[in-house]
Structure formats: C-alpha cells, structure tokens
mmCIF file of C-alpha atoms in Angstrom:
data_model
loop_
_atom_site.group_PDB
_atom_site.id
_atom_site.type_symbol
_atom_site.label_atom_id
_atom_site.label_comp_id
_atom_site.label_asym_id
_atom_site.label_seq_id
_atom_site.Cartn_x
_atom_site.Cartn_y
_atom_site.Cartn_z
ATOM 1 C CA GLU A 1 212.086 109.681 41.050
ATOM 2 C CA PRO A 2 208.918 109.596 38.932
ATOM 3 C CA GLU A 3 205.682 109.064 40.799
ATOM 4 C CA VAL A 4 201.964 108.757 40.264
ATOM 5 C CA THR A 5 200.048 111.939 41.084
ATOM 6 C CA GLN A 6 196.355 112.350 41.841
ATOM 7 C CA THR A 7 194.022 115.316 42.096
ATOM 8 C CA PRO A 8 192.206 116.444 44.086
ATOM 9 C CA SER A 9 193.541 115.116 47.366
ATOM 10 C CA HIS A 10 190.092 115.472 48.934
ATOM 11 C CA GLN A 11 186.705 115.753 47.221
ATOM 12 C CA VAL A 12 183.453 116.407 49.019
ATOM 13 C CA THR A 13 180.247 115.946 47.061
ATOM 14 C CA GLN A 14 176.532 115.643 47.587
ATOM 15 C CA MET A 15 174.800 112.320 47.060
ATOM 16 C CA GLY A 16 173.645 111.993 43.472
ATOM 17 C CA GLN A 17 176.332 114.248 42.037
ATOM 18 C CA GLU A 18 178.992 113.198 39.570
ATOM 19 C CA VAL A 19 182.685 113.323 40.412
ATOM 20 C CA ILE A 20 185.802 112.933 38.315
ATOM 21 C CA LEU A 21 189.009 111.802 39.954
ATOM 22 C CA ARG A 22 192.193 112.488 38.083
ATOM 23 C CA CYS A 23 195.490 110.668 37.910
ATOM 24 C CA VAL A 24 198.752 111.195 36.077
ATOM 25 C CA PRO A 25 200.524 107.824 35.843
ATOM 26 C CA ILE A 26 204.283 107.465 35.570
ATOM 27 C CA SER A 27 205.192 108.545 32.058
ATOM 28 C CA ASN A 28 206.569 105.339 30.531
ATOM 29 C CA HIS A 29 203.996 103.066 32.135
ATOM 30 C CA LEU A 30 201.457 101.254 30.004
ATOM 31 C CA TYR A 31 199.067 99.706 32.540
ATOM 32 C CA PHE A 32 196.770 101.746 34.736
ATOM 33 C CA TYR A 33 194.560 100.803 37.627
ATOM 34 C CA TRP A 34 192.022 102.203 40.046
ATOM 35 C CA TYR A 35 191.565 100.829 43.530
ATOM 36 C CA ARG A 36 189.496 101.997 46.456
ATOM 37 C CA GLN A 37 189.852 101.618 50.191
ATOM 38 C CA ILE A 38 186.957 102.161 52.544
ATOM 39 C CA LEU A 39 188.168 103.510 55.873
ATOM 40 C CA GLY A 40 189.749 100.790 57.968
ATOM 41 C CA GLN A 41 189.380 98.119 55.309
ATOM 42 C CA LYS A 42 191.579 96.496 52.693
ATOM 43 C CA VAL A 43 192.435 97.886 49.284
ATOM 44 C CA GLU A 44 189.949 96.712 46.627
ATOM 45 C CA PHE A 45 190.543 96.493 42.892
ATOM 46 C CA LEU A 46 188.155 98.404 40.644
ATOM 47 C CA VAL A 47 189.498 98.375 37.092
ATOM 48 C CA SER A 48 192.588 97.945 34.952
ATOM 49 C CA PHE A 49 193.235 99.744 31.676
ATOM 50 C CA TYR A 50 195.658 98.993 28.866
ATOM 51 C CA ASN A 51 195.974 100.100 25.275
ATOM 52 C CA ASN A 52 193.088 102.535 25.649
ATOM 53 C CA GLU A 53 190.582 100.020 26.854
ATOM 54 C CA ILE A 54 189.464 98.296 30.017
ATOM 55 C CA SER A 55 191.308 95.004 30.412
ATOM 56 C CA GLU A 56 189.562 93.878 33.561
ATOM 57 C CA LYS A 57 186.997 95.158 36.022
ATOM 58 C CA SER A 58 185.731 93.934 39.350
ATOM 59 C CA GLU A 59 182.160 93.398 40.449
ATOM 60 C CA ILE A 60 182.358 96.771 42.213
ATOM 61 C CA PHE A 61 182.928 98.566 38.898
ATOM 62 C CA ASP A 62 179.345 98.724 37.678
ATOM 63 C CA ASP A 63 177.630 101.131 35.258
ATOM 64 C CA GLN A 64 178.036 103.932 37.762
ATOM 65 C CA PHE A 65 181.772 103.986 37.057
ATOM 66 C CA SER A 66 183.746 104.782 33.934
ATOM 67 C CA VAL A 67 187.400 105.386 33.115
ATOM 68 C CA GLU A 68 189.034 107.390 30.407
ATOM 69 C CA ARG A 69 192.451 108.374 29.169
ATOM 70 C CA PRO A 70 191.522 111.695 27.575
ATOM 71 C CA ASP A 71 195.069 112.568 26.541
ATOM 72 C CA GLY A 72 198.579 111.168 26.718
ATOM 73 C CA SER A 73 199.048 111.815 30.389
ATOM 74 C CA ASN A 74 195.794 111.801 32.354
ATOM 75 C CA PHE A 75 193.749 108.828 33.510
ATOM 76 C CA THR A 76 190.358 109.577 35.033
ATOM 77 C CA LEU A 77 187.727 107.772 37.053
ATOM 78 C CA LYS A 78 184.188 109.110 36.777
ATOM 79 C CA ILE A 79 181.561 108.189 39.318
ATOM 80 C CA ARG A 80 178.038 109.067 38.270
ATOM 81 C CA SER A 81 175.275 109.663 40.772
ATOM 82 C CA THR A 82 177.415 109.145 43.863
ATOM 83 C CA LYS A 83 176.065 107.213 46.830
ATOM 84 C CA LEU A 84 176.982 107.409 50.500
ATOM 85 C CA GLU A 85 178.766 104.064 50.233
ATOM 86 C CA ASP A 86 181.091 105.474 47.575
ATOM 87 C CA SER A 87 182.896 107.379 50.314
ATOM 88 C CA ALA A 88 186.404 105.961 50.334
ATOM 89 C CA MET A 89 190.017 106.604 49.427
ATOM 90 C CA TYR A 90 190.559 106.089 45.712
ATOM 91 C CA PHE A 91 194.030 105.119 44.569
ATOM 92 C CA CYS A 92 195.379 105.196 41.055
ATOM 93 C CA ALA A 93 198.295 102.906 40.225
ATOM 94 C CA SER A 94 200.431 102.294 37.170
ATOM 95 C CA SER A 95 202.926 99.704 36.019
ATOM 96 C CA ARG A 96 205.333 99.385 33.132
ATOM 97 C CA SER A 97 204.495 95.751 32.517
ATOM 98 C CA THR A 98 203.402 92.715 34.462
ATOM 99 C CA ASP A 99 205.221 93.706 37.580
ATOM 100 C CA THR A 100 205.333 96.406 40.185
ATOM 101 C CA GLN A 101 202.301 98.620 40.543
ATOM 102 C CA TYR A 102 203.080 102.059 41.939
ATOM 103 C CA PHE A 103 200.309 103.758 43.835
ATOM 104 C CA GLY A 104 199.481 107.434 43.863
ATOM 105 C CA PRO A 105 198.753 109.321 47.098
ATOM 106 C CA GLY A 106 195.002 108.862 46.718
ATOM 107 C CA THR A 107 191.876 111.013 46.612
ATOM 108 C CA ARG A 108 189.655 110.952 49.652
ATOM 109 C CA LEU A 109 186.051 111.066 48.440
ATOM 110 C CA THR A 110 183.392 112.074 50.935
ATOM 111 C CA VAL A 111 179.763 111.768 49.841
ATOM 112 C CA LEU A 112 177.280 113.668 52.002
ATOM 113 C CA GLN B 1 189.266 84.774 46.322
ATOM 114 C CA GLN B 2 191.354 87.028 48.471
ATOM 115 C CA PRO B 3 194.617 85.820 49.980
ATOM 116 C CA VAL B 4 194.521 85.139 53.693
ATOM 117 C CA GLN B 5 197.017 86.920 55.899
ATOM 118 C CA SER B 6 198.152 85.995 59.360
ATOM 119 C CA PRO B 7 198.494 87.213 61.983
ATOM 120 C CA GLN B 8 195.959 90.046 61.919
ATOM 121 C CA ALA B 9 198.105 92.156 64.221
ATOM 122 C CA VAL B 10 201.540 92.072 65.800
ATOM 123 C CA ILE B 11 203.035 94.218 68.538
ATOM 124 C CA LEU B 12 206.807 94.122 68.812
ATOM 125 C CA ARG B 13 209.590 95.860 70.623
ATOM 126 C CA GLU B 14 212.165 97.589 68.484
ATOM 127 C CA GLY B 15 214.792 95.069 67.435
ATOM 128 C CA GLU B 16 212.496 92.040 67.474
ATOM 129 C CA ASP B 17 211.673 89.935 64.423
ATOM 130 C CA ALA B 18 208.311 89.323 62.779
ATOM 131 C CA VAL B 19 206.903 86.985 60.169
ATOM 132 C CA ILE B 20 203.761 87.763 58.189
ATOM 133 C CA ASN B 21 202.144 85.007 56.169
ATOM 134 C CA CYS B 22 200.010 85.146 53.066
ATOM 135 C CA SER B 23 198.247 82.110 51.635
ATOM 136 C CA SER B 24 195.873 81.481 48.783
ATOM 137 C CA SER B 25 193.385 78.776 47.886
ATOM 138 C CA LYS B 26 194.231 79.149 44.204
ATOM 139 C CA ALA B 27 197.475 78.897 42.226
ATOM 140 C CA LEU B 28 199.670 81.935 42.578
ATOM 141 C CA TYR B 29 201.565 83.518 39.679
ATOM 142 C CA SER B 30 203.193 86.094 41.867
ATOM 143 C CA VAL B 31 202.912 87.764 45.242
ATOM 144 C CA HIS B 32 203.219 91.510 45.805
ATOM 145 C CA TRP B 33 203.971 92.964 49.232
ATOM 146 C CA TYR B 34 203.064 96.512 50.255
ATOM 147 C CA ARG B 35 203.251 98.540 53.437
ATOM 148 C CA GLN B 36 200.719 101.254 54.208
ATOM 149 C CA LYS B 37 201.042 103.836 56.932
ATOM 150 C CA HIS B 38 197.950 105.476 58.319
ATOM 151 C CA GLY B 39 196.454 107.977 55.884
ATOM 152 C CA GLU B 40 198.996 107.227 53.179
ATOM 153 C CA ALA B 41 199.117 105.200 49.984
ATOM 154 C CA PRO B 42 200.413 101.626 49.897
ATOM 155 C CA VAL B 43 204.138 101.573 49.236
ATOM 156 C CA PHE B 44 205.632 98.753 47.215
ATOM 157 C CA LEU B 45 208.071 96.533 49.103
ATOM 158 C CA MET B 46 208.777 93.635 46.788
ATOM 159 C CA ILE B 47 207.354 91.246 44.248
ATOM 160 C CA LEU B 48 208.054 87.532 44.051
ATOM 161 C CA LEU B 49 207.560 86.036 40.619
ATOM 162 C CA LYS B 50 208.796 82.489 40.804
ATOM 163 C CA GLY B 51 208.127 79.606 43.077
ATOM 164 C CA GLY B 52 210.800 79.346 45.698
ATOM 165 C CA GLU B 53 212.008 82.854 45.042
ATOM 166 C CA GLN B 54 213.323 84.811 47.938
ATOM 167 C CA LYS B 55 214.069 88.477 47.962
ATOM 168 C CA GLY B 56 215.504 90.871 50.435
ATOM 169 C CA HIS B 57 215.546 94.585 50.933
ATOM 170 C CA ASP B 58 217.471 95.973 53.871
ATOM 171 C CA LYS B 59 216.205 93.865 56.781
ATOM 172 C CA ILE B 60 212.949 92.925 55.078
ATOM 173 C CA SER B 61 212.871 89.763 53.016
ATOM 174 C CA ALA B 62 210.249 87.441 51.603
ATOM 175 C CA SER B 63 209.852 83.920 50.302
ATOM 176 C CA PHE B 64 207.362 82.374 47.904
ATOM 177 C CA ASN B 65 206.371 78.716 48.006
ATOM 178 C CA GLU B 66 204.397 78.194 44.836
ATOM 179 C CA LYS B 67 203.537 74.607 45.692
ATOM 180 C CA LYS B 68 202.037 75.545 49.031
ATOM 181 C CA GLN B 69 200.479 78.672 47.483
ATOM 182 C CA GLN B 70 201.898 80.884 50.166
ATOM 183 C CA SER B 71 204.380 83.628 50.809
ATOM 184 C CA SER B 72 205.991 84.936 53.972
ATOM 185 C CA LEU B 73 207.420 88.362 54.751
ATOM 186 C CA TYR B 74 210.256 88.497 57.258
ATOM 187 C CA LEU B 75 211.129 91.640 59.191
ATOM 188 C CA THR B 76 214.415 91.354 61.019
ATOM 189 C CA ALA B 77 215.551 93.591 63.864
ATOM 190 C CA SER B 78 212.456 95.733 63.413
ATOM 191 C CA GLN B 79 212.718 99.505 63.476
ATOM 192 C CA LEU B 80 210.080 102.039 64.499
ATOM 193 C CA SER B 81 209.685 102.961 60.835
ATOM 194 C CA TYR B 82 208.431 99.443 60.071
ATOM 195 C CA SER B 83 205.127 100.188 61.800
ATOM 196 C CA GLY B 84 202.134 100.094 59.490
ATOM 197 C CA THR B 85 199.781 97.693 57.790
ATOM 198 C CA TYR B 86 201.295 95.086 55.508
ATOM 199 C CA PHE B 87 199.263 93.795 52.587
ATOM 200 C CA CYS B 88 199.980 90.945 50.257
ATOM 201 C CA GLY B 89 198.394 91.116 46.828
ATOM 202 C CA THR B 90 197.970 88.467 44.183
ATOM 203 C CA PRO B 91 197.030 88.960 40.517
ATOM 204 C CA ARG B 92 193.389 88.249 39.823
ATOM 205 C CA ARG B 93 194.140 86.251 36.697
ATOM 206 C CA GLY B 94 197.832 86.487 35.957
ATOM 207 C CA GLY B 95 199.839 88.947 33.915
ATOM 208 C CA ALA B 96 199.280 92.653 34.372
ATOM 209 C CA ASP B 97 196.070 92.260 36.252
ATOM 210 C CA GLY B 98 194.647 94.100 39.132
ATOM 211 C CA LEU B 99 195.652 92.777 42.499
ATOM 212 C CA THR B 100 193.445 91.144 45.081
ATOM 213 C CA PHE B 101 194.727 92.133 48.495
ATOM 214 C CA GLY B 102 194.497 90.370 51.810
ATOM 215 C CA LYS B 103 192.956 92.117 54.781
ATOM 216 C CA GLY B 104 196.343 93.212 56.021
ATOM 217 C CA THR B 105 198.527 92.672 59.052
ATOM 218 C CA HIS B 106 198.835 95.576 61.469
ATOM 219 C CA LEU B 107 202.378 95.857 62.792
ATOM 220 C CA ILE B 108 203.117 98.075 65.768
ATOM 221 C CA ILE B 109 206.719 98.593 66.802
ATOM 222 C CA GLN B 110 207.253 99.990 70.267
ATOM 223 C CA PRO B 111 210.486 101.595 71.460
#
C-alpha cells in the first residue's frame, strides 16, 4: 500500500540554523500539506500546495517558512533561522483530491 | 475556528462503547476523523462528506449532522487497540484545504 514518507525522522539543530524537512507524497496525489504538532498539543495546519504553488497558508506560516516541490516526487519544508518554539513534530500529508489526507510518519524537530 | 471535541478524555473497559463528539460554530463541508497513538502519525479513520451521512468501519462508525454542525464518532465493543487520541478535522475553507483539528479526545481502554 502506498504511503507518505518523510526524512529525517529526527532532526536536531541549533537556534538560528536553517533546516529542510523532506517528504515524498503518494505518487498519484496532487495536493500536499504540512502540519505541525507541538508535544502534547493538537495538530496544526501550516500550508497546502497544489499545482506548484501555495493554495493556502495559516498564520503560523510566516516568512520564516517556505515550501518547494523541487522535482516530481519530493515536497520540502524549509525553516529559516529556527527558534526554540519551532520544536515540534512536523507531518507531511497528501491527498488525491478533496478527500482523505494521508499523513506521513513525521519528523521530530528539536531546536537547541 | 477550531472544532470543539467532547469529552476531553474517556477511560473504558474493553468491550464498552464510547461516543466522541465534534461540533463547529461555522458551516461544515465535511468532517475527517483520525486516530493518533502516542509518538505516531495520525491515521485516517473516515471522512463524512454529506449532511446526515453515516459511515462505518469495523466497529467504528460516525454520523454527520450538517444542520447542527456536528459529527459523532461511535466506538462499539471497544478493543485495546482503540486506545489513542481521536481528532476531528474540518476543512478551513472547503475543497482540498488544510484541516483545522480539534484538541482531541484521549481514549484509554483497559483490559
């Protein structure tokens, strides 16, 4: 069964550094998403991406964040100048259309 | 606005039933239900797209009352594997939008 994959599973970085989180969505899916989950809290929407552009972003997704689909398979989230409060689990999700979103296993980001 | 889930937590014995509610202050186009186990990703359970729609999967089913802007998830004869946090999510605008999730309902099933 196809699934969303994410790398790395755990990323540790120093405050102020840049990180890139990578995702490979399910191959025939057209809609891609990033969510984050701070430990013990709910899942929060960051951004959605369709047809090679951002279709929607939340108030969390400020200029510090950017997304890219550099090739036909990868979908990346870049966080510039990381802050302590960026520490969270970051989930990538994809969907074929306006229905089920399948989540990847997540990347745990720890900012020191 | 995020959907509101109730109860916040439930502790059951194996074999007992549970109902988890999800309500919204705005019109709902659809409701998505997920279960998340500790340290894992949310796993899709079901999506309800029409008002009044009910769906079932094994002993887990859900209903969607569009008029009342709410959905309920029913777990029948709960099994140990049902333990986890259940989230309902609603599209932010409609269509293939990101989901706004409720705060979750923690379900603990004891043997």
